[in-house]
Amino acid sequence: MKQKILLLAVFLVIALGLTGCSLPFGKKSLAALQVTTTPQATVFIDGEHRGTTPFFNEELKPGEYTLKLVPESGEVLLSPWESRVSLSKSVLTVVNRTFGASEDESAGEMLTLEATSNKKQAEIVLVSRPDGAVVSLDGEPRGFAPMNLSDITEGDHFIIVSLPGYQEREIKAKTIMGYRLVISVQLGIEPVPEMAEDGEATPSAEEATPSAKTTITITPSPTPKTSAEITDELERPFVEIDSPDIGWVRVRKNPCIADGDPECEEIAKANHGERYQLLDTDEAGWYQIQYDISTQGWISGRYAEKYE
């Protein structure tokens, strides 16, 4: 399943003379906070009920707060979220959250700005949970999180954060000269649909509260291989799939730097614990395997143990 959320985070900062900055709303000595969630949630700041999402407040004092979001999930029990949030004067901090049944199935991002000493440069700092997510900026792969990009042009940018076994996040953000855009992204685990005896996904496999901005595609669990296709007595080198949490790993046509690249389309799934002949490796940590008699493909080395 792939979830694509488009988040517009426009930070409007206006220079005043030679020093300082100000939001185009409120007082320049105050901070602003914007919170959006799927589904709707109750907002608590330092334990005080402040309303429901979508939430916006431009009259907060700069400082560190405890932000808690409790989803209004109805019959479906969803996991609440709580985090420390640092608010800076004259800066809008944006929090976006998609709730899941557990913390691992939930996802979201937090974006804010930090002033830098170089007024002629824009920067992006991105951290991900879990670490090592693939980051693409404006359609170009830029490496793995955590990362610090200092060669960024001012203006609108499109960021994709992805990791095998997790739901992809898409973020549209604006950078400004003299500021560092700090993005903290949490990726949610791709849920594996429950399969009925007839092989069809049961209704519980679908997300309880998908939003209009979320595209959901249910992917069936991989079919176990027959003994003719896999053996425990492979000659070295071989790899063993190590993905106990998800239960499988994607097999790609080519090594994949960013999801969406037609050259690295998914061709199969390999189950946890299965072994495959190792054919090749690349510098980015991808392994080429003999998936079956007629099919070769690439898997991420993060989800396999290599035996040479």
CSV table of C-alpha atoms in Angstrom, one decimal:
chain,number,residue,atom,x,y,z
A,1,MET,CA,0.0,0.0,0.0
A,2,LYS,CA,1.3,3.4,-0.8
A,3,GLN,CA,0.0,6.5,0.9
A,4,LYS,CA,0.6,9.9,-0.7
A,5,ILE,CA,-0.2,13.0,1.3
A,6,LEU,CA,0.3,16.4,-0.2
A,7,LEU,CA,1.1,18.9,2.5
A,8,LEU,CA,1.4,22.6,1.6
A,9,ALA,CA,3.7,24.3,4.1
A,10,VAL,CA,4.1,27.9,3.1
A,11,PHE,CA,6.2,29.9,5.5
A,12,LEU,CA,5.6,33.6,5.0
A,13,VAL,CA,8.5,35.6,6.5
A,14,ILE,CA,8.9,39.3,5.6
A,15,ALA,CA,12.1,41.1,6.3
A,16,LEU,CA,11.8,44.4,8.3
A,17,GLY,CA,14.7,46.7,7.5
A,18,LEU,CA,18.1,45.1,8.0
A,19,THR,CA,17.2,43.0,11.1
A,20,GLY,CA,14.4,40.7,12.3
A,21,CYS,CA,11.6,39.0,10.5
A,22,SER,CA,7.8,39.0,10.9
A,23,LEU,CA,4.8,36.9,10.0
A,24,PRO,CA,2.3,38.7,7.8
A,25,PHE,CA,-0.2,38.1,10.6
A,26,GLY,CA,-0.2,38.8,14.4
A,27,LYS,CA,2.6,40.4,16.3
A,28,LYS,CA,6.3,39.9,15.4
A,29,SER,CA,7.1,38.9,19.0
A,30,LEU,CA,4.7,35.9,18.9
A,31,ALA,CA,4.7,32.5,17.2
A,32,ALA,CA,2.2,30.6,15.1
A,33,LEU,CA,1.1,26.9,15.1
A,34,GLN,CA,-0.9,25.1,12.4
A,35,VAL,CA,-2.1,21.5,13.0
A,36,THR,CA,-3.9,19.3,10.4
A,37,THR,CA,-4.9,15.7,11.0
A,38,THR,CA,-6.7,12.7,9.4
A,39,PRO,CA,-9.2,12.0,11.0
A,40,GLN,CA,-10.1,15.1,13.0
A,41,ALA,CA,-8.5,15.3,16.4
A,42,THR,CA,-8.8,17.3,19.7
A,43,VAL,CA,-5.8,19.6,20.3
A,44,PHE,CA,-4.2,19.9,23.8
A,45,ILE,CA,-1.3,22.3,24.4
A,46,ASP,CA,0.5,21.8,27.8
A,47,GLY,CA,-2.5,19.8,28.9
A,48,GLU,CA,-5.1,22.5,28.0
A,49,HIS,CA,-7.8,21.8,25.6
A,50,ARG,CA,-7.4,24.3,22.7
A,51,GLY,CA,-9.9,23.1,20.1
A,52,THR,CA,-10.0,20.6,17.2
A,53,THR,CA,-8.2,20.2,13.9
A,54,PRO,CA,-7.8,21.9,11.6
A,55,PHE,CA,-6.2,24.2,14.2
A,56,PHE,CA,-4.4,27.6,13.8
A,57,ASN,CA,-3.1,30.0,16.4
A,58,GLU,CA,-1.0,33.0,15.7
A,59,GLU,CA,-0.8,34.4,19.2
A,60,LEU,CA,1.4,31.9,21.0
A,61,LYS,CA,4.4,32.9,23.0
A,62,PRO,CA,7.7,31.5,21.7
A,63,GLY,CA,8.9,28.6,23.6
A,64,GLU,CA,8.6,24.8,24.0
A,65,TYR,CA,5.2,23.2,24.4
A,66,THR,CA,3.8,19.7,24.8
A,67,LEU,CA,1.4,19.1,21.9
A,68,LYS,CA,-1.1,16.3,22.2
A,69,LEU,CA,-3.5,15.2,19.5
A,70,VAL,CA,-6.3,12.8,20.3
A,71,PRO,CA,-8.1,11.4,17.2
A,72,GLU,CA,-11.9,11.5,17.1
A,73,SER,CA,-12.0,8.0,15.7
A,74,GLY,CA,-15.6,6.8,16.5
A,75,GLU,CA,-15.8,3.0,16.5
A,76,VAL,CA,-12.2,2.5,15.4
A,77,LEU,CA,-9.6,2.9,18.1
A,78,LEU,CA,-6.7,5.0,16.8
A,79,SER,CA,-3.4,5.9,18.5
A,80,PRO,CA,-3.1,9.4,20.0
A,81,TRP,CA,0.1,11.4,19.5
A,82,GLU,CA,2.1,13.6,21.8
A,83,SER,CA,5.4,15.5,21.3
A,84,ARG,CA,7.4,18.4,22.4
A,85,VAL,CA,7.1,21.3,19.9
A,86,SER,CA,9.5,24.3,19.9
A,87,LEU,CA,7.9,27.5,18.6
A,88,SER,CA,10.0,30.5,17.5
A,89,LYS,CA,8.9,34.1,17.2
A,90,SER,CA,7.7,35.3,13.8
A,91,VAL,CA,7.7,31.7,12.5
A,92,LEU,CA,4.8,29.4,11.6
A,93,THR,CA,5.3,25.8,12.7
A,94,VAL,CA,3.2,23.2,10.8
A,95,VAL,CA,2.2,19.8,12.1
A,96,ASN,CA,0.4,17.2,10.0
A,97,ARG,CA,-0.6,13.8,11.3
A,98,THR,CA,-2.3,10.7,9.9
A,99,PHE,CA,-3.5,8.4,12.7
A,100,GLY,CA,-3.2,4.6,12.7
A,101,ALA,CA,-4.2,1.8,15.0
A,102,SER,CA,-0.8,2.0,16.6
A,103,GLU,CA,2.1,4.4,16.7
A,104,ASP,CA,4.0,2.3,14.1
A,105,GLU,CA,1.1,2.5,11.7
A,106,SER,CA,0.7,6.3,12.2
A,107,ALA,CA,2.5,8.9,10.1
A,108,GLY,CA,3.1,12.6,9.8
A,109,GLU,CA,5.5,15.4,9.6
A,110,MET,CA,6.5,18.6,11.4
A,111,LEU,CA,8.0,21.6,9.6
A,112,THR,CA,9.5,24.8,10.9
A,113,LEU,CA,12.1,27.4,10.1
A,114,GLU,CA,15.3,28.4,11.8
A,115,ALA,CA,17.3,31.6,11.0
A,116,THR,CA,20.8,31.1,9.7
A,117,SER,CA,23.9,33.4,9.6
A,118,ASN,CA,24.0,33.2,5.8
A,119,LYS,CA,21.3,35.5,4.5
A,120,LYS,CA,22.0,34.4,0.9
A,121,GLN,CA,21.4,30.7,1.3
A,122,ALA,CA,18.4,28.5,1.9
A,123,GLU,CA,18.8,25.1,3.6
A,124,ILE,CA,16.8,22.0,4.3
A,125,VAL,CA,17.4,19.6,7.2
A,126,LEU,CA,15.4,16.4,7.1
A,127,VAL,CA,15.2,13.6,9.7
A,128,SER,CA,13.1,10.5,9.4
A,129,ARG,CA,11.7,7.8,11.6
A,130,PRO,CA,12.9,5.2,11.0
A,131,ASP,CA,16.3,6.4,9.9
A,132,GLY,CA,17.6,5.8,6.4
A,133,ALA,CA,14.5,6.8,4.4
A,134,VAL,CA,15.2,7.7,0.8
A,135,VAL,CA,14.7,11.4,0.1
A,136,SER,CA,13.9,12.8,-3.3
A,137,LEU,CA,13.8,16.6,-3.9
A,138,ASP,CA,12.0,18.0,-7.0
A,139,GLY,CA,12.2,14.6,-8.7
A,140,GLU,CA,15.9,14.0,-8.0
A,141,PRO,CA,17.2,11.5,-5.5
A,142,ARG,CA,19.3,13.2,-2.8
A,143,GLY,CA,20.3,10.4,-0.5
A,144,PHE,CA,19.2,9.0,2.8
A,145,ALA,CA,17.8,10.7,6.0
A,146,PRO,CA,19.1,12.3,8.2
A,147,MET,CA,20.4,14.8,5.8
A,148,ASN,CA,21.4,18.5,5.5
A,149,LEU,CA,21.0,20.2,2.1
A,150,SER,CA,22.7,23.6,1.8
A,151,ASP,CA,22.6,24.1,-1.9
A,152,ILE,CA,18.8,24.8,-2.1
A,153,THR,CA,17.2,27.5,-4.3
A,154,GLU,CA,14.6,29.8,-2.7
A,155,GLY,CA,11.0,28.9,-3.6
A,156,ASP,CA,8.6,26.0,-3.8
A,157,HIS,CA,10.0,22.4,-3.6
A,158,PHE,CA,8.5,18.9,-3.8
A,159,ILE,CA,9.9,16.3,-1.4
A,160,ILE,CA,9.2,12.6,-1.3
A,161,VAL,CA,10.3,10.5,1.6
A,162,SER,CA,10.1,6.7,1.2
A,163,LEU,CA,11.3,3.4,2.6
A,164,PRO,CA,10.5,-0.2,1.6
A,165,GLY,CA,7.7,-1.5,3.8
A,166,TYR,CA,6.5,1.9,4.8
A,167,GLN,CA,3.9,4.4,3.4
A,168,GLU,CA,5.4,7.1,1.2
A,169,ARG,CA,5.1,10.8,2.3
A,170,GLU,CA,4.9,13.7,-0.1
A,171,ILE,CA,5.6,17.2,1.1
A,172,LYS,CA,5.3,20.5,-0.8
A,173,ALA,CA,7.2,23.2,1.0
A,174,LYS,CA,8.7,26.7,0.5
A,175,THR,CA,12.3,27.7,1.3
A,176,ILE,CA,13.5,31.2,2.1
A,177,MET,CA,16.9,32.8,1.9
A,178,GLY,CA,18.5,33.1,5.4
A,179,TYR,CA,16.4,30.3,6.8
A,180,ARG,CA,16.8,26.6,7.4
A,181,LEU,CA,13.7,24.5,6.7
A,182,VAL,CA,13.6,21.7,9.3
A,183,ILE,CA,11.4,18.7,8.4
A,184,SER,CA,10.8,15.8,10.8
A,185,VAL,CA,9.0,12.9,9.1
A,186,GLN,CA,7.5,9.8,10.6
A,187,LEU,CA,6.7,7.0,8.1
A,188,GLY,CA,3.9,4.5,8.9
A,189,ILE,CA,4.2,0.8,8.3
A,190,GLU,CA,2.3,-0.5,5.3
A,191,PRO,CA,-0.5,-2.6,6.7
A,192,VAL,CA,-0.7,-6.1,5.4
A,193,PRO,CA,-4.3,-7.0,4.5
A,194,GLU,CA,-6.0,-9.9,6.2
A,195,MET,CA,-6.8,-12.6,3.6
A,196,ALA,CA,-10.0,-14.6,3.6
A,197,GLU,CA,-10.0,-18.3,2.6
A,198,ASP,CA,-10.9,-17.3,-0.9
A,199,GLY,CA,-7.8,-15.1,-1.2
A,200,GLU,CA,-9.8,-11.8,-1.2
A,201,ALA,CA,-8.8,-9.0,1.2
A,202,THR,CA,-11.3,-8.6,4.1
A,203,PRO,CA,-12.9,-5.2,4.8
A,204,SER,CA,-10.6,-4.8,7.9
A,205,ALA,CA,-7.7,-4.6,5.5
A,206,GLU,CA,-8.7,-1.1,4.4
A,207,GLU,CA,-7.8,2.0,6.3
A,208,ALA,CA,-10.6,3.0,8.7
A,209,THR,CA,-10.5,6.7,7.9
A,210,PRO,CA,-8.8,7.4,4.6
A,211,SER,CA,-8.9,11.1,3.7
A,212,ALA,CA,-9.8,12.6,0.3
A,213,LYS,CA,-6.1,13.4,-0.2
A,214,THR,CA,-5.0,9.8,0.4
A,215,THR,CA,-4.7,7.2,-2.4
A,216,ILE,CA,-4.9,3.7,-1.0
A,217,THR,CA,-4.1,0.5,-3.0
A,218,ILE,CA,-4.5,-2.8,-1.1
A,219,THR,CA,-1.7,-5.2,-2.0
A,220,PRO,CA,-2.3,-8.9,-1.4
A,221,SER,CA,0.2,-10.8,0.9
A,222,PRO,CA,2.8,-12.6,-1.2
A,223,THR,CA,2.1,-16.2,-2.1
A,224,PRO,CA,4.5,-18.6,-0.4
A,225,LYS,CA,6.9,-20.2,-2.8
A,226,THR,CA,6.9,-24.0,-3.5
A,227,SER,CA,9.8,-26.2,-2.5
A,228,ALA,CA,10.8,-26.3,-6.2
A,229,GLU,CA,11.4,-22.6,-6.2
A,230,ILE,CA,13.4,-22.3,-3.0
A,231,THR,CA,15.9,-24.5,-1.2
A,232,ASP,CA,17.7,-24.3,2.2
A,233,GLU,CA,20.9,-25.6,0.6
A,234,LEU,CA,21.9,-22.8,-1.8
A,235,GLU,CA,25.5,-22.4,-2.7
A,236,ARG,CA,27.2,-19.3,-1.4
A,237,PRO,CA,26.8,-16.4,-2.0
A,238,PHE,CA,23.1,-16.2,-1.1
A,239,VAL,CA,20.8,-13.9,0.9
A,240,GLU,CA,18.1,-14.6,3.5
A,241,ILE,CA,15.2,-12.2,3.8
A,242,ASP,CA,15.2,-10.5,7.2
A,243,SER,CA,11.9,-8.6,7.5
A,244,PRO,CA,10.1,-10.0,10.6
A,245,ASP,CA,7.9,-6.9,11.2
A,246,ILE,CA,6.5,-6.7,7.7
A,247,GLY,CA,6.8,-10.3,6.7
A,248,TRP,CA,8.1,-9.6,3.2
A,249,VAL,CA,10.3,-7.2,1.1
A,250,ARG,CA,9.7,-5.8,-2.4
A,251,VAL,CA,11.6,-7.2,-5.3
A,252,ARG,CA,12.4,-4.5,-7.8
A,253,LYS,CA,13.3,-4.5,-11.5
A,254,ASN,CA,16.4,-2.4,-10.8
A,255,PRO,CA,18.0,-0.8,-7.7
A,256,CYS,CA,15.6,1.9,-6.5
A,257,ILE,CA,16.6,5.4,-5.3
A,258,ALA,CA,13.2,6.9,-5.2
A,259,ASP,CA,9.7,5.4,-5.5
A,260,GLY,CA,7.9,6.3,-8.7
A,261,ASP,CA,11.0,5.7,-10.9
A,262,PRO,CA,9.7,3.4,-13.7
A,263,GLU,CA,13.0,1.7,-13.9
A,264,CYS,CA,12.6,0.3,-10.4
A,265,GLU,CA,9.1,-1.0,-10.5
A,266,GLU,CA,8.0,-3.8,-8.2
A,267,ILE,CA,8.0,-7.2,-9.8
A,268,ALA,CA,7.4,-9.5,-6.9
A,269,LYS,CA,7.6,-9.9,-3.1
A,270,ALA,CA,10.0,-12.1,-1.2
A,271,ASN,CA,8.9,-13.5,2.2
A,272,HIS,CA,10.7,-13.2,5.5
A,273,GLY,CA,13.1,-16.2,6.0
A,274,GLU,CA,13.3,-17.2,2.4
A,275,ARG,CA,16.8,-17.6,0.7
A,276,TYR,CA,17.9,-16.6,-2.7
A,277,GLN,CA,21.0,-16.9,-4.8
A,278,LEU,CA,23.0,-13.6,-4.7
A,279,LEU,CA,24.0,-12.5,-8.2
A,280,ASP,CA,25.3,-8.9,-7.7
A,281,THR,CA,25.4,-5.9,-5.4
A,282,ASP,CA,25.7,-2.2,-5.9
A,283,GLU,CA,27.3,0.7,-3.9
A,284,ALA,CA,23.9,1.8,-2.5
A,285,GLY,CA,23.4,-1.5,-0.7
A,286,TRP,CA,21.0,-3.3,-3.1
A,287,TYR,CA,21.3,-7.0,-3.8
A,288,GLN,CA,20.4,-8.7,-7.1
A,289,ILE,CA,18.8,-12.1,-6.5
A,290,GLN,CA,17.6,-15.0,-8.6
A,291,TYR,CA,13.9,-14.8,-7.5
A,292,ASP,CA,12.8,-17.9,-9.4
A,293,ILE,CA,13.9,-19.9,-12.4
A,294,SER,CA,13.1,-17.2,-14.9
A,295,THR,CA,13.1,-14.0,-12.8
A,296,GLN,CA,15.9,-11.8,-11.5
A,297,GLY,CA,15.4,-8.7,-9.3
A,298,TRP,CA,16.8,-6.4,-6.7
A,299,ILE,CA,16.1,-6.1,-3.0
A,300,SER,CA,17.2,-3.5,-0.4
A,301,GLY,CA,20.1,-4.9,1.6
A,302,ARG,CA,18.5,-3.4,4.7
A,303,TYR,CA,16.1,-6.3,4.7
A,304,ALA,CA,18.4,-9.2,3.9
A,305,GLU,CA,21.3,-11.1,5.5
A,306,LYS,CA,24.2,-11.8,3.1
A,307,TYR,CA,26.1,-15.1,3.2
A,308,GLU,CA,29.3,-15.3,1.2
